[in-house]
Amino acid sequence: MFKPLIKEIVEFRDKRDWKQFHNPKDLAISLSLEASELLENFQWKTSEAAIDDNIDNIIDELADVVIYALLMSNELEINLEQAIKRKIRKNSQKYPVDKSFGSSKKYTDLQD
Amino acid sequence: MFKPLIKEIVEFRDKRDWKQFHNPKDLAISLSLEASELLENFQWKTSEAAIDDNIDNIIDELADVVIYALLMSNELEINLEQAIKRKIRKNSQKYPVDKSFGSSKKYTDLQD
Amino acid sequence: MFKPLIKEIVEFRDKRDWKQFHNPKDLAISLSLEASELLENFQWKTSEAAIDDNIDNIIDELADVVIYALLMSNELEINLEQAIKRKIRKNSQKYPVDKSFGSSKKYTDLQD
Amino acid sequence: MFKPLIKEIVEFRDKRDWKQFHNPKDLAISLSLEASELLENFQWKTSEAAIDDNIDNIIDELADVVIYALLMSNELEINLEQAIKRKIRKNSQKYPVDKSFGSSKKYTDLQD
């Protein structure tokens, strides 16, 4: 399902001959940097104020995060859709409904 | 195109009554934390060694990053596909092919 | 003023023969990862709840952040005390009192 | 040992009436953002190239990281010097010399 978007992003990259820079370690760094730029929109603010002030930039930075995620999945030949479905199943086991209902605790802190 | 995945993620969330925690600011924090957990796989290592040692965890953390990105797009009613296409167009203008070909410079440092 | 602490940290590092891993790029990655681990204590929580639940871990992670900052300053031969004083002076110019009083705006958004 | 620097930073803050924004959660966010800005200097580059191109900015961003760390220690009344010494002792136990010598493995992966 992500293939058409990945194709567009790879075309953008290849026109600029940027594949040479896109090793997985630097892609992971870049993904983290873009996530921080997204978060910066919420610095010193409530969610509501951040959205009022910065929604356009929030949309752009969220897009950048996913663009780098798609580039990394492409570089590592990860089927992202399968990976997400598998992770939801794993999270379902880490966070059983009866123990985690209405709780924000980390799975390591869930009590028996 | 992201709707079926978002539906699965929202079901996972709602079964646990977690919507109450998922305000956009905390989602942005969580997205940044997951991006760091992805990056941690590359700490002190080359890309190759990281992949050899940690590919399973890399796949899981990349999935978590995209899961939070999808949750945020859902919460803010962002059409993520449109947002990505729009951002590619913006990046194309920020990084004209003739100035950025083969260069890793930031757009603010591209010379006329 | 940071020298005695740096000496202790370098001794800890050298006993384990870890200097070989501590190139500046990986130190910058590690500093960012530790800052995220600090932030994780505040995920889904108010400041007050985070402190009630996690103050011991907050103290430890804040210490780790500064340990990596000191290692990086040592590696790059940066006089951290001078650097901080210089940065306060720079910030004073970027954020003149009359324009930034009581405002959380970024310096690029301060109005004339 | 950090008191004189903290005093300067708090004076800078109070002249601008910024204490109102500096709750611990937002300080933790800001510390993470500054660590990312430091890391950005190393994006797509070797350590050597990053230092050649960006050493002035690296110094400034490292200073910002420590400034926020000092603000947080002040806000939470953490004795940062004691915290660092305590964390070095903890790390010494997590990473015994005989098991961690010359190894970049995480303590959870150290073998008996």
CSV table of C-alpha atoms in Angstrom, one decimal:
chain,number,residue,atom,x,y,z
A,1,MET,CA,0.0,0.0,0.0
A,2,PHE,CA,3.0,2.4,0.5
A,3,LYS,CA,4.6,1.6,-2.8
A,4,PRO,CA,3.2,4.6,-4.8
A,5,LEU,CA,4.4,7.1,-2.2
A,6,ILE,CA,7.7,5.4,-1.8
A,7,LYS,CA,8.1,5.6,-5.6
A,8,GLU,CA,7.5,9.4,-5.5
A,9,ILE,CA,10.0,9.9,-2.7
A,10,VAL,CA,12.7,7.8,-4.3
A,11,GLU,CA,12.3,9.7,-7.6
A,12,PHE,CA,12.7,13.0,-5.6
A,13,ARG,CA,15.9,11.5,-4.0
A,14,ASP,CA,17.4,10.1,-7.2
A,15,LYS,CA,16.9,13.3,-9.2
A,16,ARG,CA,19.3,14.9,-6.5
A,17,ASP,CA,21.7,11.9,-6.4
A,18,TRP,CA,21.1,11.7,-2.6
A,19,LYS,CA,21.1,7.9,-2.2
A,20,GLN,CA,24.8,8.1,-1.4
A,21,PHE,CA,24.0,9.9,1.9
A,22,HIS,CA,21.0,7.7,2.8
A,23,ASN,CA,22.7,4.9,4.8
A,24,PRO,CA,20.3,3.5,7.5
A,25,LYS,CA,22.2,5.1,10.4
A,26,ASP,CA,21.9,8.6,9.0
A,27,LEU,CA,18.3,7.9,8.0
A,28,ALA,CA,17.6,7.0,11.7
A,29,ILE,CA,19.2,10.2,12.8
A,30,SER,CA,17.2,12.2,10.3
A,31,LEU,CA,13.9,10.6,11.4
A,32,SER,CA,14.7,11.5,15.0
A,33,LEU,CA,15.5,15.1,14.0
A,34,GLU,CA,12.3,15.4,12.1
A,35,ALA,CA,10.3,14.0,15.1
A,36,SER,CA,12.0,16.7,17.2
A,37,GLU,CA,11.0,19.4,14.7
A,38,LEU,CA,7.4,18.2,15.0
A,39,LEU,CA,7.6,18.3,18.8
A,40,GLU,CA,9.1,21.8,18.7
A,41,ASN,CA,5.7,23.1,17.7
A,42,PHE,CA,4.4,22.0,21.1
A,43,GLN,CA,7.2,23.5,23.2
A,44,TRP,CA,5.9,25.8,26.0
A,45,LYS,CA,2.4,25.3,24.8
A,46,THR,CA,-0.8,23.3,25.3
A,47,SER,CA,-1.9,21.1,22.5
A,48,GLU,CA,-4.7,23.6,21.7
A,49,ALA,CA,-2.3,26.6,21.5
A,50,ALA,CA,0.2,24.6,19.4
A,51,ILE,CA,-2.5,23.7,16.9
A,52,ASP,CA,-3.8,27.2,16.7
A,53,ASP,CA,-0.4,28.7,16.2
A,54,ASN,CA,1.4,26.0,14.1
A,55,ILE,CA,-1.0,23.6,12.4
A,56,ASP,CA,0.6,24.1,9.0
A,57,ASN,CA,4.1,23.4,10.3
A,58,ILE,CA,2.8,20.4,12.3
A,59,ILE,CA,1.4,18.9,9.1
A,60,ASP,CA,4.7,19.5,7.2
A,61,GLU,CA,6.8,18.0,10.0
A,62,LEU,CA,4.6,15.0,10.4
A,63,ALA,CA,4.9,14.4,6.6
A,64,ASP,CA,8.7,14.6,6.9
A,65,VAL,CA,8.7,12.0,9.7
A,66,VAL,CA,6.7,9.6,7.5
A,67,ILE,CA,8.8,10.4,4.4
A,68,TYR,CA,12.0,9.3,6.3
A,69,ALA,CA,10.2,6.2,7.7
A,70,LEU,CA,9.2,5.2,4.1
A,71,LEU,CA,12.8,5.8,2.9
A,72,MET,CA,14.1,3.6,5.7
A,73,SER,CA,11.6,0.9,5.0
A,74,ASN,CA,12.6,1.0,1.4
A,75,GLU,CA,16.4,1.0,2.2
A,76,LEU,CA,16.0,-2.0,4.5
A,77,GLU,CA,13.4,-3.8,2.3
A,78,ILE,CA,10.9,-3.8,5.2
A,79,ASN,CA,7.3,-4.4,4.3
A,80,LEU,CA,6.0,-1.6,6.5
A,81,GLU,CA,2.4,-2.6,6.4
A,82,GLN,CA,3.2,-6.1,7.6
A,83,ALA,CA,5.6,-4.6,10.2
A,84,ILE,CA,2.8,-2.4,11.6
A,85,LYS,CA,0.3,-5.3,11.8
A,86,ARG,CA,2.9,-7.5,13.5
A,87,LYS,CA,3.7,-4.7,16.0
A,88,ILE,CA,0.0,-4.2,16.8
A,89,ARG,CA,-0.2,-7.9,17.6
A,90,LYS,CA,2.9,-7.7,19.8
A,91,ASN,CA,1.6,-4.6,21.6
A,92,SER,CA,-1.7,-6.5,22.2
A,93,GLN,CA,0.2,-9.1,24.0
A,94,LYS,CA,2.4,-6.7,25.9
A,95,TYR,CA,-0.7,-4.7,26.9
A,96,PRO,CA,-3.5,-7.2,27.7
A,97,VAL,CA,-6.9,-5.4,27.8
A,98,ASP,CA,-7.7,-6.4,31.3
A,99,LYS,CA,-4.4,-5.1,32.8
A,100,SER,CA,-4.0,-2.0,30.7
A,101,PHE,CA,-7.6,-0.7,30.4
A,102,GLY,CA,-7.6,3.0,31.2
A,103,SER,CA,-4.0,2.9,32.4
A,104,SER,CA,-1.0,4.8,30.9
A,105,LYS,CA,1.5,2.6,32.6
A,106,LYS,CA,4.4,1.1,30.6
A,107,TYR,CA,4.1,-2.7,30.1
A,108,THR,CA,7.0,-3.3,32.4
A,109,ASP,CA,5.0,-1.7,35.2
A,110,LEU,CA,1.7,-3.5,34.7
A,111,GLN,CA,0.8,-5.6,37.7
A,112,ASP,CA,-0.4,-9.1,37.8
B,1,MET,CA,-4.7,4.7,1.7
B,2,PHE,CA,-3.8,4.8,5.4
B,3,LYS,CA,-7.4,4.3,6.6
B,4,PRO,CA,-7.4,0.5,7.1
B,5,LEU,CA,-4.2,0.7,9.2
B,6,ILE,CA,-5.6,3.6,11.2
B,7,LYS,CA,-8.8,1.7,11.8
B,8,GLU,CA,-6.8,-1.2,13.3
B,9,ILE,CA,-4.7,1.1,15.5
B,10,VAL,CA,-7.7,3.0,16.8
B,11,GLU,CA,-9.4,-0.3,17.6
B,12,PHE,CA,-6.3,-1.3,19.6
B,13,ARG,CA,-6.4,2.0,21.4
B,14,ASP,CA,-10.1,2.1,22.1
B,15,LYS,CA,-10.2,-1.5,23.5
B,16,ARG,CA,-7.8,-0.1,26.2
B,17,ASP,CA,-9.6,3.2,26.7
B,18,TRP,CA,-6.4,5.1,25.8
B,19,LYS,CA,-7.9,8.0,23.8
B,20,GLN,CA,-7.9,10.0,27.0
B,21,PHE,CA,-4.1,10.1,27.1
B,22,HIS,CA,-3.6,10.7,23.4
B,23,ASN,CA,-3.6,14.5,23.2
B,24,PRO,CA,-1.5,15.8,20.3
B,25,LYS,CA,1.3,17.1,22.5
B,26,ASP,CA,1.8,13.7,24.2
B,27,LEU,CA,1.6,12.0,20.8
B,28,ALA,CA,4.3,14.2,19.5
B,29,ILE,CA,6.4,13.4,22.6
B,30,SER,CA,5.8,9.7,22.0
B,31,LEU,CA,6.6,9.8,18.4
B,32,SER,CA,10.0,11.5,19.3
B,33,LEU,CA,10.6,8.8,21.9
B,34,GLU,CA,10.0,6.0,19.5
B,35,ALA,CA,12.3,7.6,16.9
B,36,SER,CA,15.0,7.6,19.6
B,37,GLU,CA,14.4,3.9,20.4
B,38,LEU,CA,14.8,3.3,16.7
B,39,LEU,CA,18.1,5.3,16.6
B,40,GLU,CA,19.3,3.5,19.7
B,41,ASN,CA,19.8,0.4,17.5
B,42,PHE,CA,22.6,2.3,15.7
B,43,GLN,CA,24.4,3.7,18.8
B,44,TRP,CA,28.1,3.0,18.7
B,45,LYS,CA,27.7,1.0,15.4
B,46,THR,CA,28.0,1.2,11.7
B,47,SER,CA,24.8,0.7,9.8
B,48,GLU,CA,25.9,-2.8,8.8
B,49,ALA,CA,26.6,-3.9,12.3
B,50,ALA,CA,23.3,-2.4,13.6
B,51,ILE,CA,21.4,-4.3,10.9
B,52,ASP,CA,23.2,-7.6,11.7
B,53,ASP,CA,22.6,-7.2,15.4
B,54,ASN,CA,19.2,-5.6,15.6
B,55,ILE,CA,17.1,-5.9,12.5
B,56,ASP,CA,14.1,-7.3,14.3
B,57,ASN,CA,14.1,-4.5,16.8
B,58,ILE,CA,14.7,-1.9,14.0
B,59,ILE,CA,11.5,-3.2,12.2
B,60,ASP,CA,9.5,-3.0,15.4
B,61,GLU,CA,10.6,0.5,16.3
B,62,LEU,CA,10.1,1.8,12.8
B,63,ALA,CA,6.5,0.3,13.0
B,64,ASP,CA,6.0,2.1,16.3
B,65,VAL,CA,7.1,5.4,14.8
B,66,VAL,CA,4.6,5.1,11.9
B,67,ILE,CA,1.8,3.9,14.3
B,68,TYR,CA,2.2,7.1,16.3
B,69,ALA,CA,2.4,9.2,13.1
B,70,LEU,CA,-0.9,7.6,12.0
B,71,LEU,CA,-2.5,8.2,15.4
B,72,MET,CA,-1.5,11.9,15.2
B,73,SER,CA,-2.8,12.3,11.7
B,74,ASN,CA,-6.1,10.7,12.9
B,75,GLU,CA,-6.3,12.9,16.0
B,76,LEU,CA,-5.6,16.1,14.0
B,77,GLU,CA,-7.7,15.0,10.9
B,78,ILE,CA,-4.7,15.3,8.7
B,79,ASN,CA,-4.9,13.6,5.3
B,80,LEU,CA,-1.4,12.1,5.5
B,81,GLU,CA,-1.2,11.1,1.9
B,82,GLN,CA,-1.9,14.6,0.7
B,83,ALA,CA,0.4,16.0,3.4
B,84,ILE,CA,3.3,13.9,2.1
B,85,LYS,CA,2.7,14.8,-1.6
B,86,ARG,CA,2.5,18.4,-0.7
B,87,LYS,CA,5.7,18.2,1.4
B,88,ILE,CA,7.5,16.5,-1.5
B,89,ARG,CA,6.5,19.5,-3.7
B,90,LYS,CA,7.7,22.0,-1.1
B,91,ASN,CA,11.0,20.1,-0.7
B,92,SER,CA,11.4,20.1,-4.5
B,93,GLN,CA,11.3,23.9,-4.4
B,94,LYS,CA,13.6,24.2,-1.3
B,95,TYR,CA,16.1,21.9,-3.0
B,96,PRO,CA,16.2,22.7,-6.8
B,97,VAL,CA,17.9,19.9,-8.7
B,98,ASP,CA,20.6,22.1,-10.1
B,99,LYS,CA,21.7,23.4,-6.8
B,100,SER,CA,21.3,20.4,-4.6
B,101,PHE,CA,22.5,17.6,-6.9
B,102,GLY,CA,25.0,15.4,-5.1
B,103,SER,CA,25.0,17.8,-2.1
B,104,SER,CA,24.0,17.1,1.5
B,105,LYS,CA,23.8,20.7,2.4
B,106,LYS,CA,20.7,22.1,4.1
B,107,TYR,CA,18.6,24.4,1.9
B,108,THR,CA,19.6,27.4,3.9
B,109,ASP,CA,23.2,26.8,2.9
B,110,LEU,CA,22.6,26.2,-0.8
B,111,GLN,CA,24.4,28.8,-2.8
B,112,ASP,CA,23.2,30.8,-5.8
C,1,MET,CA,35.0,24.1,37.1
C,2,PHE,CA,33.9,20.9,35.4
C,3,LYS,CA,37.4,19.3,35.4
C,4,PRO,CA,37.1,17.1,38.5
C,5,LEU,CA,33.9,15.6,37.2
C,6,ILE,CA,35.3,15.1,33.7
C,7,LYS,CA,38.3,13.4,35.3
C,8,GLU,CA,36.0,10.9,37.1
C,9,ILE,CA,34.0,10.2,34.0
C,10,VAL,CA,37.1,9.7,31.8
C,11,GLU,CA,38.5,7.3,34.4
C,12,PHE,CA,35.3,5.3,34.3
C,13,ARG,CA,35.5,5.3,30.5
C,14,ASP,CA,39.2,4.4,30.3
C,15,LYS,CA,38.9,1.5,32.7
C,16,ARG,CA,36.5,-0.1,30.2
C,17,ASP,CA,38.5,0.9,27.1
C,18,TRP,CA,35.5,2.7,25.7
C,19,LYS,CA,37.3,5.7,24.2
C,20,GLN,CA,37.4,3.8,20.9
C,21,PHE,CA,33.6,4.1,20.6
C,22,HIS,CA,33.3,7.7,21.7
C,23,ASN,CA,33.6,9.6,18.5
C,24,PRO,CA,31.8,12.9,18.5
C,25,LYS,CA,29.0,11.8,16.2
C,26,ASP,CA,28.1,8.8,18.4
C,27,LEU,CA,28.4,10.9,21.5
C,28,ALA,CA,25.9,13.4,20.0
C,29,ILE,CA,23.6,10.4,19.3
C,30,SER,CA,24.0,9.2,22.9
C,31,LEU,CA,23.3,12.6,24.3
C,32,SER,CA,20.1,12.7,22.3
C,33,LEU,CA,19.1,9.2,23.4
C,34,GLU,CA,19.6,10.1,27.1
C,35,ALA,CA,17.6,13.3,26.7
C,36,SER,CA,14.8,11.1,25.4
C,37,GLU,CA,15.0,8.7,28.3
C,38,LEU,CA,14.7,11.7,30.6
C,39,LEU,CA,11.6,12.9,28.6
C,40,GLU,CA,10.1,9.4,28.7
C,41,ASN,CA,9.5,10.0,32.4
C,42,PHE,CA,7.0,12.7,31.5
C,43,GLN,CA,5.1,10.8,28.8
C,44,TRP,CA,1.3,10.8,29.2
C,45,LYS,CA,1.7,12.8,32.5
C,46,THR,CA,1.7,16.2,34.1
C,47,SER,CA,4.9,17.4,35.5
C,48,GLU,CA,3.6,16.8,39.0
C,49,ALA,CA,2.6,13.1,38.3
C,50,ALA,CA,5.9,12.5,36.6
C,51,ILE,CA,7.9,13.8,39.6
C,52,ASP,CA,5.7,11.8,42.0
C,53,ASP,CA,6.2,8.6,40.0
C,54,ASN,CA,9.7,8.9,38.6
C,55,ILE,CA,11.9,11.4,40.5
C,56,ASP,CA,14.7,8.9,41.1
C,57,ASN,CA,14.8,8.0,37.4
C,58,ILE,CA,14.6,11.6,36.4
C,59,ILE,CA,17.7,12.4,38.5
C,60,ASP,CA,19.6,9.5,37.0
C,61,GLU,CA,18.7,10.4,33.4
C,62,LEU,CA,19.5,14.1,33.9
C,63,ALA,CA,22.9,12.9,35.3
C,64,ASP,CA,23.4,10.8,32.2
C,65,VAL,CA,22.7,13.7,29.9
C,66,VAL,CA,25.3,15.9,31.7
C,67,ILE,CA,27.8,13.0,31.7
C,68,TYR,CA,27.6,12.8,27.9
C,69,ALA,CA,27.8,16.6,27.6
C,70,LEU,CA,30.9,16.5,29.7
C,71,LEU,CA,32.4,13.7,27.6
C,72,MET,CA,31.7,15.6,24.4
C,73,SER,CA,33.2,18.8,25.7
C,74,ASN,CA,36.3,16.8,26.7
C,75,GLU,CA,36.5,15.1,23.3
C,76,LEU,CA,36.2,18.4,21.4
C,77,GLU,CA,38.3,20.3,23.9
C,78,ILE,CA,35.5,22.7,24.5
C,79,ASN,CA,35.7,24.9,27.7
C,80,LEU,CA,32.1,24.3,28.7
C,81,GLU,CA,31.9,27.1,31.3
C,82,GLN,CA,33.1,29.7,28.7
C,83,ALA,CA,30.7,28.2,26.1
C,84,ILE,CA,27.7,28.5,28.5
C,85,LYS,CA,28.6,32.1,29.4
C,86,ARG,CA,29.0,33.0,25.7
C,87,LYS,CA,25.7,31.4,24.9
C,88,ILE,CA,23.9,33.3,27.6
C,89,ARG,CA,25.3,36.5,26.1
C,90,LYS,CA,24.1,35.4,22.6
C,91,ASN,CA,20.7,34.5,23.9
C,92,SER,CA,20.5,37.9,25.6
C,93,GLN,CA,20.9,39.5,22.2
C,94,LYS,CA,18.5,37.1,20.4
C,95,TYR,CA,15.9,37.7,23.2
C,96,PRO,CA,16.0,41.4,24.1
C,97,VAL,CA,14.2,41.9,27.4
C,98,ASP,CA,11.7,44.5,26.0
C,99,LYS,CA,10.6,42.2,23.2
C,100,SER,CA,10.6,38.9,25.0
C,101,PHE,CA,9.3,39.7,28.4
C,102,GLY,CA,6.6,37.3,29.4
C,103,SER,CA,6.6,35.8,25.9
C,104,SER,CA,7.4,32.2,24.9
C,105,LYS,CA,7.9,33.1,21.3
C,106,LYS,CA,10.9,31.9,19.4
C,107,TYR,CA,13.3,34.7,18.6
C,108,THR,CA,12.5,34.4,14.9
C,109,ASP,CA,8.9,35.3,15.7
C,110,LEU,CA,9.6,38.3,18.0
C,111,GLN,CA,8.1,41.4,16.5
C,112,ASP,CA,9.7,44.8,16.2
D,1,MET,CA,30.0,23.8,41.8
D,2,PHE,CA,27.2,24.6,39.4
D,3,LYS,CA,25.7,27.4,41.5
D,4,PRO,CA,27.4,30.4,39.9
D,5,LEU,CA,26.3,29.3,36.4
D,6,ILE,CA,22.8,28.5,37.6
D,7,LYS,CA,22.6,31.9,39.1
D,8,GLU,CA,23.5,33.6,35.8
D,9,ILE,CA,21.0,31.4,33.9
D,10,VAL,CA,18.2,32.2,36.4
D,11,GLU,CA,18.9,35.9,36.2
D,12,PHE,CA,18.6,35.7,32.4
D,13,ARG,CA,15.3,33.8,32.8
D,14,ASP,CA,13.8,36.1,35.4
D,15,LYS,CA,14.7,39.3,33.5
D,16,ARG,CA,12.3,37.9,30.8
D,17,ASP,CA,9.7,36.6,33.2
D,18,TRP,CA,10.0,33.1,31.8
D,19,LYS,CA,9.8,31.0,34.9
D,20,GLN,CA,6.0,30.7,34.2
D,21,PHE,CA,6.8,28.5,31.1
D,22,HIS,CA,9.6,26.4,32.7
D,23,ASN,CA,7.6,23.5,34.2
D,24,PRO,CA,9.7,20.3,34.3
D,25,LYS,CA,7.8,18.6,31.5
D,26,ASP,CA,8.5,21.5,29.0
D,27,LEU,CA,12.1,21.7,30.3
D,28,ALA,CA,12.5,18.0,29.5
D,29,ILE,CA,11.0,18.6,26.0
D,30,SER,CA,13.4,21.6,25.5
D,31,LEU,CA,16.4,19.6,26.6
D,32,SER,CA,15.5,16.9,24.1
D,33,LEU,CA,15.0,19.5,21.3
D,34,GLU,CA,18.4,21.1,22.0
D,35,ALA,CA,20.1,17.7,22.0
D,36,SER,CA,18.6,17.2,18.5
D,37,GLU,CA,19.9,20.5,17.3
D,38,LEU,CA,23.3,19.4,18.5
D,39,LEU,CA,22.9,16.1,16.6
D,40,GLU,CA,21.8,17.9,13.5
D,41,ASN,CA,25.3,19.2,13.0
D,42,PHE,CA,26.4,15.5,12.4
D,43,GLN,CA,23.6,14.6,10.0
D,44,TRP,CA,24.9,13.0,6.7
D,45,LYS,CA,28.5,13.6,7.9
D,46,THR,CA,31.4,12.0,9.5
D,47,SER,CA,32.5,13.4,12.9
D,48,GLU,CA,35.5,15.0,11.2
D,49,ALA,CA,33.4,16.8,8.5
D,50,ALA,CA,30.9,17.9,11.1
D,51,ILE,CA,33.6,19.5,13.2
D,52,ASP,CA,35.2,21.2,10.2
D,53,ASP,CA,31.9,22.6,9.0
D,54,ASN,CA,30.0,23.3,12.3
D,55,ILE,CA,32.3,23.5,15.3
D,56,ASP,CA,30.9,27.0,16.4
D,57,ASN,CA,27.3,25.7,16.2
D,58,ILE,CA,28.3,22.5,18.0
D,59,ILE,CA,29.7,24.5,20.9
D,60,ASP,CA,26.6,26.7,21.1
D,61,GLU,CA,24.1,23.8,21.0
D,62,LEU,CA,26.1,21.8,23.6
D,63,ALA,CA,26.0,24.9,25.8
D,64,ASP,CA,22.2,25.1,25.3
D,65,VAL,CA,21.8,21.4,26.4
D,66,VAL,CA,23.7,22.1,29.6
D,67,ILE,CA,21.8,25.3,30.2
D,68,TYR,CA,18.5,23.4,30.2
D,69,ALA,CA,20.0,20.6,32.3
D,70,LEU,CA,21.0,23.2,34.9
D,71,LEU,CA,17.6,24.9,34.7
D,72,MET,CA,15.9,21.5,35.3
D,73,SER,CA,18.2,20.6,38.2
D,74,ASN,CA,17.4,24.0,39.7
D,75,GLU,CA,13.7,23.6,39.2
D,76,LEU,CA,13.7,20.1,40.8
D,77,GLU,CA,16.2,21.0,43.5
D,78,ILE,CA,18.5,18.3,42.3
D,79,ASN,CA,22.2,18.5,43.4
D,80,LEU,CA,23.6,17.8,40.0
D,81,GLU,CA,27.1,17.1,41.2
D,82,GLN,CA,25.9,14.5,43.6
D,83,ALA,CA,23.6,13.0,41.0
D,84,ILE,CA,26.5,12.6,38.5
D,85,LYS,CA,28.7,11.0,41.1
D,86,ARG,CA,25.9,8.6,42.1
D,87,LYS,CA,25.2,7.7,38.5
D,88,ILE,CA,28.9,7.0,37.8
D,89,ARG,CA,28.8,4.6,40.7
D,90,LYS,CA,25.6,2.9,39.4
D,91,ASN,CA,27.0,2.7,35.9
D,92,SER,CA,30.1,1.0,37.4
D,93,GLN,CA,27.9,-1.7,38.8
D,94,LYS,CA,25.9,-2.1,35.6
D,95,TYR,CA,29.1,-2.3,33.6
D,96,PRO,CA,31.7,-4.3,35.6
D,97,VAL,CA,35.1,-3.8,34.1
D,98,ASP,CA,35.7,-7.5,33.4
D,99,LYS,CA,32.5,-7.9,31.4
D,100,SER,CA,32.4,-4.6,29.6
D,101,PHE,CA,36.1,-4.1,28.8
D,102,GLY,CA,36.3,-3.1,25.1
D,103,SER,CA,32.7,-3.9,24.5
D,104,SER,CA,29.9,-1.4,23.4
D,105,LYS,CA,27.2,-3.8,24.4
D,106,LYS,CA,24.3,-2.5,26.5
D,107,TYR,CA,24.4,-3.8,30.1
D,108,THR,CA,21.3,-5.9,29.5
D,109,ASP,CA,23.3,-7.8,26.8
D,110,LEU,CA,26.4,-8.4,28.9
D,111,GLN,CA,27.1,-12.1,29.3
D,112,ASP,CA,28.0,-13.9,32.5
